[in-house]
PDB file of C-alpha atoms and ligand atoms in Angstrom:
ATOM      1  CA  UNK A   1     158.226 -27.587  41.362  1.00 98.00           C
ATOM      2  CA  UNK A   2     161.493 -27.477  43.278  1.00 98.00           C
ATOM      3  CA  UNK A   3     161.395 -26.141  46.846  1.00 98.00           C
ATOM      4  CA  UNK A   4     164.842 -24.783  47.703  1.00 98.00           C
ATOM      5  CA  UNK A   5     164.950 -24.375  51.462  1.00 97.00           C
ATOM      6  CA  UNK A   6     168.509 -23.113  51.837  1.00 96.00           C
ATOM      7  CA  UNK A   7     171.463 -21.633  49.951  1.00 98.00           C
ATOM      8  CA  UNK A   8     172.886 -24.969  48.748  1.00 98.00           C
ATOM      9  CA  UNK A   9     169.525 -26.012  47.340  1.00 98.00           C
ATOM     10  CA  UNK A  10     168.917 -22.754  45.459  1.00 98.00           C
ATOM     11  CA  UNK A  11     172.487 -22.880  44.084  1.00 98.00           C
ATOM     12  CA  UNK A  12     171.831 -26.364  42.746  1.00 98.00           C
ATOM     13  CA  UNK A  13     168.440 -25.439  41.264  1.00 98.00           C
ATOM     14  CA  UNK A  14     169.906 -22.313  39.650  1.00 98.00           C
ATOM     15  CA  UNK A  15     172.828 -24.297  38.201  1.00 98.00           C
ATOM     16  CA  UNK A  16     170.417 -26.816  36.683  1.00 98.00           C
ATOM     17  CA  UNK A  17     168.446 -24.017  34.979  1.00 98.00           C
ATOM     18  CA  UNK A  18     171.681 -22.510  33.643  1.00 98.00           C
ATOM     19  CA  UNK A  19     172.847 -25.912  32.349  1.00 98.00           C
ATOM     20  CA  UNK A  20     169.517 -26.302  30.534  1.00 98.00           C
ATOM     21  CA  UNK A  21     170.013 -22.872  28.968  1.00 98.00           C
ATOM     22  CA  UNK A  22     166.798 -21.511  30.512  1.00 98.00           C
ATOM     23  CA  UNK A  23     166.463 -17.803  31.223  1.00 98.00           C
ATOM     24  CA  UNK A  24     165.127 -16.901  34.677  1.00 98.00           C
ATOM     25  CA  UNK A  25     162.388 -14.494  35.767  1.00 98.00           C
ATOM     26  CA  UNK A  26     162.287 -13.794  39.459  1.00 99.00           C
ATOM     27  CA  UNK A  27     159.496 -12.627  41.794  1.00 99.00           C
ATOM     28  CA  UNK A  28     160.544 -11.696  45.361  1.00 98.00           C
ATOM     29  CA  UNK A  29     157.717 -11.893  47.932  1.00 98.00           C
ATOM     30  CA  UNK A  30     157.117 -12.010  51.657  1.00 98.00           C
ATOM     31  CA  UNK A  31     154.471 -14.712  51.218  1.00 98.00           C
ATOM     32  CA  UNK A  32     150.781 -14.561  52.195  1.00 97.00           C
ATOM     33  CA  UNK A  33     150.320 -14.729  48.453  1.00 98.00           C
ATOM     34  CA  UNK A  34     147.259 -13.156  46.812  1.00 98.00           C
ATOM     35  CA  UNK A  35     146.139 -12.271  43.295  1.00 98.00           C
ATOM     36  CA  UNK A  36     148.636  -9.401  43.157  1.00 98.00           C
ATOM     37  CA  UNK A  37     151.492 -11.878  43.575  1.00 98.00           C
ATOM     38  CA  UNK A  38     149.792 -14.248  41.097  1.00 98.00           C
ATOM     39  CA  UNK A  39     149.745 -11.486  38.475  1.00 98.00           C
ATOM     40  CA  UNK A  40     153.500 -10.941  38.992  1.00 98.00           C
ATOM     41  CA  UNK A  41     154.127 -14.673  38.517  1.00 99.00           C
ATOM     42  CA  UNK A  42     151.987 -14.668  35.347  1.00 98.00           C
ATOM     43  CA  UNK A  43     154.024 -11.727  34.021  1.00 98.00           C
ATOM     44  CA  UNK A  44     157.251 -13.502  34.988  1.00 98.00           C
ATOM     45  CA  UNK A  45     156.273 -16.416  32.724  1.00 98.00           C
ATOM     46  CA  UNK A  46     156.120 -13.946  29.809  1.00 98.00           C
ATOM     47  CA  UNK A  47     159.660 -12.721  30.460  1.00 98.00           C
ATOM     48  CA  UNK A  48     161.605 -15.908  31.186  1.00 98.00           C
ATOM     49  CA  UNK A  49     161.760 -19.640  30.469  1.00 98.00           C
ATOM     50  CA  UNK A  50     161.711 -20.469  34.180  1.00 98.00           C
ATOM     51  CA  UNK A  51     160.160 -18.631  37.132  1.00 99.00           C
ATOM     52  CA  UNK A  52     161.743 -18.457  40.591  1.00 99.00           C
ATOM     53  CA  UNK A  53     159.717 -17.059  43.518  1.00 99.00           C
ATOM     54  CA  UNK A  54     161.247 -16.304  46.899  1.00 98.00           C
ATOM     55  CA  UNK A  55     159.204 -16.259  50.098  1.00 98.00           C
ATOM     56  CA  UNK A  56     160.973 -14.479  52.929  1.00 98.00           C
ATOM     57  CA  UNK A  57     159.688 -12.085  55.599  1.00 98.00           C
ATOM     58  CA  UNK A  58     162.681  -9.783  55.756  1.00 98.00           C
ATOM     59  CA  UNK A  59     163.319  -8.573  59.320  1.00 98.00           C
ATOM     60  CA  UNK A  60     165.671  -5.854  58.056  1.00 98.00           C
ATOM     61  CA  UNK A  61     162.855  -3.845  56.449  1.00 98.00           C
ATOM     62  CA  UNK A  62     160.593  -3.738  59.531  1.00 97.00           C
ATOM     63  CA  UNK A  63     160.945  -1.015  62.147  1.00 96.00           C
ATOM     64  CA  UNK A  64     160.990  -1.956  65.845  1.00 95.00           C
ATOM     65  CA  UNK A  65     157.300  -1.020  66.276  1.00 92.00           C
ATOM     66  CA  UNK A  66     156.123  -2.651  63.054  1.00 94.00           C
ATOM     67  CA  UNK A  67     154.336  -5.924  62.354  1.00 93.00           C
ATOM     68  CA  UNK A  68     157.290  -8.289  61.720  1.00 97.00           C
ATOM     69  CA  UNK A  69     156.158 -10.750  64.411  1.00 96.00           C
ATOM     70  CA  UNK A  70     152.523 -10.818  63.353  1.00 94.00           C
ATOM     71  CA  UNK A  71     153.112 -10.621  59.575  1.00 94.00           C
ATOM     72  CA  UNK A  72     151.062 -13.492  58.076  1.00 95.00           C
ATOM     73  CA  UNK A  73     153.043 -16.679  57.432  1.00 97.00           C
ATOM     74  CA  UNK A  74     151.343 -19.517  55.544  1.00 97.00           C
ATOM     75  CA  UNK A  75     154.050 -21.430  53.717  1.00 98.00           C
ATOM     76  CA  UNK A  76     152.030 -24.533  52.806  1.00 98.00           C
ATOM     77  CA  UNK A  77     149.220 -22.456  51.273  1.00 98.00           C
ATOM     78  CA  UNK A  78     151.774 -20.296  49.433  1.00 98.00           C
ATOM     79  CA  UNK A  79     153.518 -23.356  48.000  1.00 98.00           C
ATOM     80  CA  UNK A  80     150.153 -24.520  46.619  1.00 98.00           C
ATOM     81  CA  UNK A  81     149.618 -21.090  45.022  1.00 98.00           C
ATOM     82  CA  UNK A  82     153.064 -21.307  43.424  1.00 98.00           C
ATOM     83  CA  UNK A  83     152.477 -24.864  42.188  1.00 98.00           C
ATOM     84  CA  UNK A  84     149.184 -23.767  40.709  1.00 98.00           C
ATOM     85  CA  UNK A  85     150.843 -20.807  38.986  1.00 98.00           C
ATOM     86  CA  UNK A  86     153.470 -22.999  37.315  1.00 98.00           C
ATOM     87  CA  UNK A  87     156.424 -21.704  39.339  1.00 98.00           C
ATOM     88  CA  UNK A  88     159.599 -23.720  38.682  1.00 98.00           C
ATOM     89  CA  UNK A  89     161.511 -23.012  41.896  1.00 98.00           C
ATOM     90  CA  UNK A  90     160.384 -21.566  45.247  1.00 98.00           C
ATOM     91  CA  UNK A  91     163.205 -20.314  47.443  1.00 98.00           C
ATOM     92  CA  UNK A  92     162.363 -20.182  51.170  1.00 98.00           C
ATOM     93  CA  UNK A  93     165.542 -19.223  53.037  1.00 98.00           C
ATOM     94  CA  UNK A  94     165.714 -18.845  56.806  1.00 98.00           C
ATOM     95  CA  UNK A  95     166.751 -15.628  58.547  1.00 98.00           C
ATOM     96  CA  UNK A  96     170.116 -17.185  59.422  1.00 97.00           C
ATOM     97  CA  UNK A  97     170.676 -18.207  55.762  1.00 98.00           C
ATOM     98  CA  UNK A  98     170.511 -14.559  54.736  1.00 98.00           C
ATOM     99  CA  UNK A  99     171.764 -12.857  57.877  1.00 98.00           C
ATOM    100  CA  UNK A 100     174.420 -15.045  59.481  1.00 97.00           C
ATOM    101  CA  UNK A 101     176.203 -13.691  62.523  1.00 97.00           C
ATOM    102  CA  UNK A 102     179.021 -11.331  61.660  1.00 95.00           C
ATOM    103  CA  UNK A 103     177.521  -9.674  58.593  1.00 95.00           C
ATOM    104  CA  UNK A 104     178.180  -5.938  58.398  1.00 96.00           C
ATOM    105  CA  UNK A 105     177.638  -4.570  54.906  1.00 97.00           C
ATOM    106  CA  UNK A 106     174.240  -3.219  53.825  1.00 98.00           C
ATOM    107  CA  UNK A 107     172.911  -1.275  50.870  1.00 98.00           C
ATOM    108  CA  UNK A 108     171.885   2.334  51.470  1.00 98.00           C
ATOM    109  CA  UNK A 109     168.963   3.621  49.424  1.00 98.00           C
ATOM    110  CA  UNK A 110     170.165   7.236  49.627  1.00 97.00           C
ATOM    111  CA  UNK A 111     167.897  10.260  49.218  1.00 97.00           C
ATOM    112  CA  UNK A 112     165.174   8.450  47.258  1.00 98.00           C
ATOM    113  CA  UNK A 113     164.734   6.098  50.202  1.00 98.00           C
ATOM    114  CA  UNK A 114     164.479   8.769  52.860  1.00 98.00           C
ATOM    115  CA  UNK A 115     161.311  10.553  51.649  1.00 98.00           C
ATOM    116  CA  UNK A 116     157.631   9.464  51.786  1.00 98.00           C
ATOM    117  CA  UNK A 117     157.631   5.852  53.106  1.00 98.00           C
ATOM    118  CA  UNK A 118     161.265   6.289  54.093  1.00 98.00           C
ATOM    119  CA  UNK A 119     160.477   9.353  56.221  1.00 98.00           C
ATOM    120  CA  UNK A 120     157.830   7.407  58.147  1.00 97.00           C
ATOM    121  CA  UNK A 121     159.782   4.145  58.191  1.00 97.00           C
ATOM    122  CA  UNK A 122     163.475   5.055  58.657  1.00 97.00           C
ATOM    123  CA  UNK A 123     165.780   2.370  57.277  1.00 98.00           C
ATOM    124  CA  UNK A 124     162.951   0.536  55.501  1.00 98.00           C
ATOM    125  CA  UNK A 125     164.361   0.895  51.994  1.00 98.00           C
ATOM    126  CA  UNK A 126     167.913   0.112  53.143  1.00 98.00           C
ATOM    127  CA  UNK A 127     166.456  -3.167  54.417  1.00 98.00           C
ATOM    128  CA  UNK A 128     164.567  -3.763  51.170  1.00 98.00           C
ATOM    129  CA  UNK A 129     167.561  -3.003  48.928  1.00 98.00           C
ATOM    130  CA  UNK A 130     169.919  -5.072  51.054  1.00 98.00           C
ATOM    131  CA  UNK A 131     167.742  -8.179  50.808  1.00 98.00           C
ATOM    132  CA  UNK A 132     166.871  -7.637  47.139  1.00 98.00           C
ATOM    133  CA  UNK A 133     170.518  -7.202  46.263  1.00 98.00           C
ATOM    134  CA  UNK A 134     171.367 -10.411  48.142  1.00 98.00           C
ATOM    135  CA  UNK A 135     168.551 -12.218  46.301  1.00 98.00           C
ATOM    136  CA  UNK A 136     169.823 -10.895  42.956  1.00 98.00           C
ATOM    137  CA  UNK A 137     173.276 -12.322  43.766  1.00 98.00           C
ATOM    138  CA  UNK A 138     171.843 -15.685  44.847  1.00 98.00           C
ATOM    139  CA  UNK A 139     169.122 -16.135  42.202  1.00 98.00           C
ATOM    140  CA  UNK A 140     170.986 -14.350  39.374  1.00 98.00           C
ATOM    141  CA  UNK A 141     167.762 -13.589  37.469  1.00 98.00           C
ATOM    142  CA  UNK A 142     167.663 -12.192  33.947  1.00 98.00           C
ATOM    143  CA  UNK A 143     164.465 -10.310  34.804  1.00 98.00           C
ATOM    144  CA  UNK A 144     162.900  -9.386  38.155  1.00 99.00           C
ATOM    145  CA  UNK A 145     159.239  -8.408  38.520  1.00 99.00           C
ATOM    146  CA  UNK A 146     158.031  -5.888  41.118  1.00 98.00           C
ATOM    147  CA  UNK A 147     154.520  -4.524  41.689  1.00 98.00           C
ATOM    148  CA  UNK A 148     153.703  -0.864  41.130  1.00 98.00           C
ATOM    149  CA  UNK A 149     151.636  -1.181  44.324  1.00 98.00           C
ATOM    150  CA  UNK A 150     154.927  -0.380  46.093  1.00 98.00           C
ATOM    151  CA  UNK A 151     155.792   2.502  43.777  1.00 98.00           C
ATOM    152  CA  UNK A 152     158.619   3.919  45.877  1.00 98.00           C
ATOM    153  CA  UNK A 153     160.122   0.462  46.359  1.00 98.00           C
ATOM    154  CA  UNK A 154     160.115   0.006  42.576  1.00 98.00           C
ATOM    155  CA  UNK A 155     161.783   3.420  42.126  1.00 98.00           C
ATOM    156  CA  UNK A 156     164.446   2.549  44.735  1.00 98.00           C
ATOM    157  CA  UNK A 157     165.155  -0.793  43.056  1.00 98.00           C
ATOM    158  CA  UNK A 158     165.479   0.813  39.629  1.00 98.00           C
ATOM    159  CA  UNK A 159     167.855   3.374  41.174  1.00 98.00           C
ATOM    160  CA  UNK A 160     169.928   0.612  42.803  1.00 98.00           C
ATOM    161  CA  UNK A 161     170.152  -1.424  39.594  1.00 98.00           C
ATOM    162  CA  UNK A 162     171.323   1.679  37.716  1.00 98.00           C
ATOM    163  CA  UNK A 163     173.716   2.927  40.385  1.00 98.00           C
ATOM    164  CA  UNK A 164     175.255  -0.463  41.177  1.00 98.00           C
ATOM    165  CA  UNK A 165     175.231  -1.745  37.569  1.00 98.00           C
ATOM    166  CA  UNK A 166     173.248  -4.832  38.545  1.00 98.00           C
ATOM    167  CA  UNK A 167     172.867  -7.138  35.524  1.00 98.00           C
ATOM    168  CA  UNK A 168     169.111  -7.608  35.848  1.00 98.00           C
ATOM    169  CA  UNK A 169     166.168  -6.131  33.967  1.00 98.00           C
ATOM    170  CA  UNK A 170     163.447  -4.689  36.208  1.00 98.00           C
ATOM    171  CA  UNK A 171     159.797  -4.927  35.138  1.00 98.00           C
ATOM    172  CA  UNK A 172     156.966  -3.094  36.940  1.00 98.00           C
ATOM    173  CA  UNK A 173     153.578  -4.837  37.147  1.00 98.00           C
ATOM    174  CA  UNK A 174     150.196  -3.057  37.382  1.00 98.00           C
ATOM    175  CA  UNK A 175     148.358  -2.837  40.719  1.00 98.00           C
ATOM    176  CA  UNK A 176     145.773  -5.590  41.202  1.00 98.00           C
ATOM    177  CA  UNK A 177     142.636  -4.422  43.027  1.00 98.00           C
ATOM    178  CA  UNK A 178     139.494  -5.882  44.545  1.00 98.00           C
ATOM    179  CA  UNK A 179     136.360  -5.223  42.437  1.00 98.00           C
ATOM    180  CA  UNK A 180     135.542  -2.278  44.752  1.00 97.00           C
ATOM    181  CA  UNK A 181     138.969  -0.702  44.197  1.00 98.00           C
ATOM    182  CA  UNK A 182     140.911  -1.722  47.325  1.00 98.00           C
ATOM    183  CA  UNK A 183     144.488  -2.539  46.317  1.00 98.00           C
ATOM    184  CA  UNK A 184     145.307  -6.135  47.264  1.00 98.00           C
ATOM    185  CA  UNK A 185     147.753  -6.386  50.158  1.00 97.00           C
ATOM    186  CA  UNK A 186     148.791  -9.094  52.577  1.00 93.00           C
ATOM    187  CA  UNK A 187     147.943  -6.568  55.323  1.00 94.00           C
ATOM    188  CA  UNK A 188     144.273  -6.198  54.263  1.00 97.00           C
ATOM    189  CA  UNK A 189     143.489  -9.238  56.417  1.00 95.00           C
ATOM    190  CA  UNK A 190     144.183  -7.092  59.517  1.00 95.00           C
ATOM    191  CA  UNK A 191     141.190  -4.840  58.653  1.00 97.00           C
ATOM    192  CA  UNK A 192     137.805  -5.208  60.324  1.00 98.00           C
ATOM    193  CA  UNK A 193     134.775  -4.956  58.032  1.00 98.00           C
ATOM    194  CA  UNK A 194     134.218  -1.307  59.048  1.00 98.00           C
ATOM    195  CA  UNK A 195     137.902  -0.460  58.549  1.00 98.00           C
ATOM    196  CA  UNK A 196     137.876  -2.141  55.146  1.00 98.00           C
ATOM    197  CA  UNK A 197     134.972   0.114  54.101  1.00 98.00           C
ATOM    198  CA  UNK A 198     136.883   3.184  55.330  1.00 98.00           C
ATOM    199  CA  UNK A 199     139.999   1.995  53.496  1.00 98.00           C
ATOM    200  CA  UNK A 200     138.163   2.295  50.182  1.00 98.00           C
ATOM    201  CA  UNK A 201     138.701   6.053  50.426  1.00 98.00           C
ATOM    202  CA  UNK A 202     142.373   5.505  49.497  1.00 98.00           C
ATOM    203  CA  UNK A 203     141.603   4.061  46.066  1.00 98.00           C
ATOM    204  CA  UNK A 204     138.734   6.532  45.645  1.00 98.00           C
ATOM    205  CA  UNK A 205     141.159   9.385  46.352  1.00 98.00           C
ATOM    206  CA  UNK A 206     143.538   8.030  43.720  1.00 98.00           C
ATOM    207  CA  UNK A 207     140.718   7.833  41.147  1.00 98.00           C
ATOM    208  CA  UNK A 208     139.555  11.364  42.013  1.00 98.00           C
ATOM    209  CA  UNK A 209     143.102  12.636  41.434  1.00 98.00           C
ATOM    210  CA  UNK A 210     143.397  11.001  38.006  1.00 98.00           C
ATOM    211  CA  UNK A 211     140.307  12.896  36.842  1.00 97.00           C
ATOM    212  CA  UNK A 212     141.765  16.375  37.480  1.00 97.00           C
ATOM    213  CA  UNK A 213     143.437  18.656  34.944  1.00 97.00           C
ATOM    214  CA  UNK A 214     146.186  20.182  37.138  1.00 97.00           C
ATOM    215  CA  UNK A 215     148.495  19.092  39.970  1.00 98.00           C
ATOM    216  CA  UNK A 216     146.780  21.402  42.475  1.00 97.00           C
ATOM    217  CA  UNK A 217     143.336  20.084  41.543  1.00 98.00           C
ATOM    218  CA  UNK A 218     144.548  16.479  41.764  1.00 98.00           C
ATOM    219  CA  UNK A 219     145.972  16.968  45.265  1.00 98.00           C
ATOM    220  CA  UNK A 220     142.862  18.860  46.354  1.00 98.00           C
ATOM    221  CA  UNK A 221     140.456  16.190  45.043  1.00 98.00           C
ATOM    222  CA  UNK A 222     142.420  13.341  46.653  1.00 98.00           C
ATOM    223  CA  UNK A 223     142.809  15.247  49.934  1.00 98.00           C
ATOM    224  CA  UNK A 224     139.081  16.046  50.099  1.00 98.00           C
ATOM    225  CA  UNK A 225     138.160  12.400  49.463  1.00 98.00           C
ATOM    226  CA  UNK A 226     140.438  11.231  52.274  1.00 98.00           C
ATOM    227  CA  UNK A 227     139.312  13.984  54.661  1.00 98.00           C
ATOM    228  CA  UNK A 228     135.696  12.849  54.252  1.00 98.00           C
ATOM    229  CA  UNK A 229     136.604   9.540  55.950  1.00 97.00           C
ATOM    230  CA  UNK A 230     137.452  10.305  59.615  1.00 97.00           C
ATOM    231  CA  UNK A 231     138.633   6.737  60.338  1.00 97.00           C
ATOM    232  CA  UNK A 232     141.492   7.229  57.872  1.00 98.00           C
ATOM    233  CA  UNK A 233     144.564   8.992  59.264  1.00 98.00           C
ATOM    234  CA  UNK A 234     146.701  10.196  56.390  1.00 98.00           C
ATOM    235  CA  UNK A 235     150.447   9.880  56.816  1.00 98.00           C
ATOM    236  CA  UNK A 236     151.316  11.513  53.489  1.00 98.00           C
ATOM    237  CA  UNK A 237     149.647  12.425  50.217  1.00 98.00           C
ATOM    238  CA  UNK A 238     152.123  13.470  47.580  1.00 98.00           C
ATOM    239  CA  UNK A 239     152.273  14.113  43.856  1.00 98.00           C
ATOM    240  CA  UNK A 240     155.669  13.317  42.366  1.00 98.00           C
ATOM    241  CA  UNK A 241     157.517  12.746  39.138  1.00 98.00           C
ATOM    242  CA  UNK A 242     158.027   9.089  38.255  1.00 96.00           C
ATOM    243  CA  UNK A 243     161.590   7.888  38.687  1.00 93.00           C
ATOM    244  CA  UNK A 244     163.011  10.728  40.787  1.00 95.00           C
ATOM    245  CA  UNK A 245     159.949  10.993  43.075  1.00 98.00           C
ATOM    246  CA  UNK A 246     160.591  14.760  43.206  1.00 97.00           C
ATOM    247  CA  UNK A 247     157.439  16.744  44.027  1.00 97.00           C
ATOM    248  CA  UNK A 248     155.832  18.234  40.928  1.00 97.00           C
ATOM    249  CA  UNK A 249     155.670  22.032  40.640  1.00 95.00           C
ATOM    250  CA  UNK A 250     152.257  23.711  40.276  1.00 91.00           C
ATOM    251  CA  UNK A 251     152.663  24.287  36.522  1.00 93.00           C
ATOM    252  CA  UNK A 252     153.955  20.755  35.852  1.00 97.00           C
ATOM    253  CA  UNK A 253     152.923  18.891  32.725  1.00 97.00           C
ATOM    254  CA  UNK A 254     153.830  15.293  31.945  1.00 97.00           C
ATOM    255  CA  UNK A 255     153.588  11.964  33.760  1.00 98.00           C
ATOM    256  CA  UNK A 256     153.235  11.941  37.538  1.00 98.00           C
ATOM    257  CA  UNK A 257     152.420   9.562  40.373  1.00 98.00           C
ATOM    258  CA  UNK A 258     150.154  10.351  43.298  1.00 98.00           C
ATOM    259  CA  UNK A 259     150.974   8.380  46.445  1.00 98.00           C
ATOM    260  CA  UNK A 260     149.125   7.986  49.714  1.00 98.00           C
ATOM    261  CA  UNK A 261     149.901   6.256  52.992  1.00 98.00           C
ATOM    262  CA  UNK A 262     147.338   6.138  55.770  1.00 98.00           C
ATOM    263  CA  UNK A 263     146.533   4.324  58.934  1.00 98.00           C
ATOM    264  CA  UNK A 264     143.134   2.680  59.237  1.00 98.00           C
ATOM    265  CA  UNK A 265     142.800   1.408  62.791  1.00 97.00           C
ATOM    266  CA  UNK A 266     146.173  -0.196  63.480  1.00 95.00           C
ATOM    267  CA  UNK A 267     146.823  -1.068  59.838  1.00 96.00           C
ATOM    268  CA  UNK A 268     149.050   1.054  57.616  1.00 96.00           C
ATOM    269  CA  UNK A 269     147.994   1.007  53.961  1.00 98.00           C
ATOM    270  CA  UNK A 270     149.510   2.517  50.824  1.00 98.00           C
ATOM    271  CA  UNK A 271     148.146   3.170  47.358  1.00 98.00           C
ATOM    272  CA  UNK A 272     149.110   5.169  44.292  1.00 98.00           C
ATOM    273  CA  UNK A 273     148.087   5.969  40.736  1.00 98.00           C
ATOM    274  CA  UNK A 274     149.750   7.133  37.539  1.00 98.00           C
ATOM    275  CA  UNK A 275     148.563  10.455  36.103  1.00 98.00           C
ATOM    276  CA  UNK A 276     149.435  12.573  33.083  1.00 98.00           C
ATOM    277  CA  UNK A 277     149.015  16.349  33.020  1.00 97.00           C
ATOM    278  CA  UNK A 278     148.753  17.742  29.516  1.00 95.00           C
ATOM    279  CA  UNK A 279     149.577  21.359  28.619  1.00 91.00           C
ATOM    280  CA  UNK A 280     146.482  23.525  28.359  1.00 81.00           C
ATOM    281  CA  UNK A 281     145.945  24.651  24.727  1.00 78.00           C
ATOM    282  CA  UNK A 282     146.965  28.324  24.213  1.00 77.00           C
ATOM    283  CA  UNK A 283     144.148  30.456  22.721  1.00 76.00           C
ATOM    284  CA  UNK A 284     144.952  30.929  19.009  1.00 76.00           C
ATOM    285  CA  UNK A 285     144.976  34.739  18.317  1.00 74.00           C
ATOM    286  CA  UNK A 286     144.333  34.388  14.573  1.00 76.00           C
ATOM    287  CA  UNK A 287     141.719  31.658  14.762  1.00 71.00           C
ATOM    288  CA  UNK A 288     138.408  32.284  12.972  1.00 65.00           C
ATOM    289  CA  UNK A 289     135.694  33.367  15.451  1.00 59.00           C
ATOM    290  CA  UNK A 290     133.471  30.444  16.288  1.00 56.00           C
ATOM    291  CA  UNK A 291     130.395  30.088  14.117  1.00 55.00           C
ATOM    292  CA  UNK A 292     127.214  31.412  15.678  1.00 53.00           C
ATOM    293  CA  UNK A 293     126.438  34.758  17.264  1.00 54.00           C
ATOM    294  CA  UNK A 294     127.663  35.689  20.718  1.00 53.00           C
ATOM    295  CA  UNK A 295     125.317  37.746  22.915  1.00 51.00           C
ATOM    296  CA  UNK A 296     125.677  41.397  21.964  1.00 51.00           C
ATOM    297  CA  UNK A 297     127.009  40.714  18.434  1.00 56.00           C
ATOM    298  CA  UNK A 298     125.176  42.719  15.748  1.00 53.00           C
ATOM    299  CA  UNK A 299     122.651  40.745  13.774  1.00 53.00           C
ATOM    300  CA  UNK A 300     123.945  39.703  10.332  1.00 53.00           C
ATOM    301  CA  UNK A 301     122.766  41.762   7.373  1.00 52.00           C
ATOM    302  CA  UNK A 302     119.937  40.067   5.485  1.00 50.00           C
ATOM    303  CA  UNK A 303     121.148  38.306   2.377  1.00 52.00           C
ATOM    304  CA  UNK A 304     120.617  40.255  -0.886  1.00 49.00           C
ATOM    305  CA  UNK A 305     117.933  38.869  -3.118  1.00 41.00           C
TER     306      UNK A 305
HETATM  307  P1  LIG B   1     155.180  -8.370  49.301  1.00 66.36           P
HETATM  308  O1  LIG B   1     154.922  -9.833  49.451  1.00 66.36           O
HETATM  309  O2  LIG B   1     154.132  -7.507  49.927  1.00 66.36           O
HETATM  310  O3  LIG B   1     156.591  -7.980  49.638  1.00 66.36           O
HETATM  311  O4  LIG B   1     155.037  -8.084  47.758  1.00 66.36           O
HETATM  312  C1  LIG B   1     155.780  -8.795  46.807  1.00 66.36           C
HETATM  313  C2  LIG B   1     155.588  -8.139  45.470  1.00 66.36           C
HETATM  314  O5  LIG B   1     154.214  -8.153  45.136  1.00 66.36           O
HETATM  315  C3  LIG B   1     156.039  -6.674  45.452  1.00 66.36           C
HETATM  316  O6  LIG B   1     156.728  -6.404  44.236  1.00 66.36           O
HETATM  317  C4  LIG B   1     154.733  -5.937  45.536  1.00 66.36           C
HETATM  318  O7  LIG B   1     154.779  -4.661  44.941  1.00 66.36           O
HETATM  319  C5  LIG B   1     153.830  -6.858  44.749  1.00 66.36           C
HETATM  320  N1  LIG B   1     152.423  -6.610  45.074  1.00 66.36           N
HETATM  321  C6  LIG B   1     151.868  -6.589  46.312  1.00 66.36           C
HETATM  322  N2  LIG B   1     150.546  -6.268  46.216  1.00 66.36           N
HETATM  323  C7  LIG B   1     150.300  -6.060  44.904  1.00 66.36           C
HETATM  324  C8  LIG B   1     149.133  -5.677  44.166  1.00 66.36           C
HETATM  325  N3  LIG B   1     147.960  -5.436  44.750  1.00 66.36           N
HETATM  326  N4  LIG B   1     149.236  -5.544  42.815  1.00 66.36           N
HETATM  327  C9  LIG B   1     150.422  -5.773  42.197  1.00 66.36           C
HETATM  328  N5  LIG B   1     151.553  -6.138  42.832  1.00 66.36           N
HETATM  329  C10 LIG B   1     151.493  -6.278  44.171  1.00 66.36           C
END
C-alpha cells in the first residue's frame, strides 16, 4: 500500500496507476475508520481496479462552534484498516497542502445545501463540496463512493457532479449499523453509555416511519418515537423526495427519504431511511361482491331439490 502524504506523492501514485491502465475507485473519509468506511472500501473494489482512500479532517466544513479540534484522529490505526482492506493508495494531505495561503475560490452548494443540515450548519456543504471537488481534481477517480448515511451530502455531491460536469461516477453505499440499529459514526465514541441507549431512538424512529402507509403517518410515527426519549433533542425531522430533497406533499406517492438530526448530550447525530409510498388501490365499482354474507344481507334461498 502506498501512503501519499502530499500532493507530489499522490500525483506520482496516480500517474503510476494510469500508466498501468488501472481504473480508480475513490473513497473520501475524515478518518477514525469504522465498518461503515470498510463497507465503502469493499464496494470500491467492485467498481475499480485500484482503490484510493483519502483521510483528511476538512476544517472548511466545520462551523466555529463545532468539533473540528476534538474530531478523532488516529492515522496509524486507520492505515492498518486500509492495509487490511486491500487499499492501494492512502492520501493523507495536510491542511496547508489543500488550503495554501492566498486561495479564494470555493464551491457553493446552492439551495440544496442550505436546507436541513445546511440550515443548522451554515456553510457546511460549501466546505464539503469545495474539498470533494479538489479531491476529484487531484485523485481523478473514475468512480467515487459515498455513504447514504450522509444522505444530503450525497445529494449535494450528485448535484455538483451534474451541474459542474465532473467526469466521475458517484455510487451511494448503504448505511452500516450496529446490531441494535445505531448507524455507525465516528462521533458515536463521544456518547456515554446512557446517551448511546437514548440515541437508539433515532434508528427506531426511522424504522417506525418505514412501516407507515402515508407521509403523514410516517412523520407522526417517527416524531412520536423521538418524543418518547427526552434525552434526544431533535433538530429536524423531515420527509423529502430523493434527489431534490423537496418536502413531500401529503398525498405523495413514490420513493422518499426520511431524515433526522438530533443532539444527544453534546453529540449531534444524523440518520435517515429510504421509504416508498404506494398509491392506495381505488375501490372497483364493478367488482363482484365478496363471497360470504355481510351482516344484514338476506339469507340465500334454499337450493331447489
Ligand atoms: P466521514 O469519515 O464521516 O466523512 O465519512 C466518510 C464516508 O463514509 C462518507 O461517504 C460517509 O457517508 C460514509 N459513512 C459514514 N458512516 C457510514 C455508515 N454508518 N454507513 C455507510 N457509510 C458511512
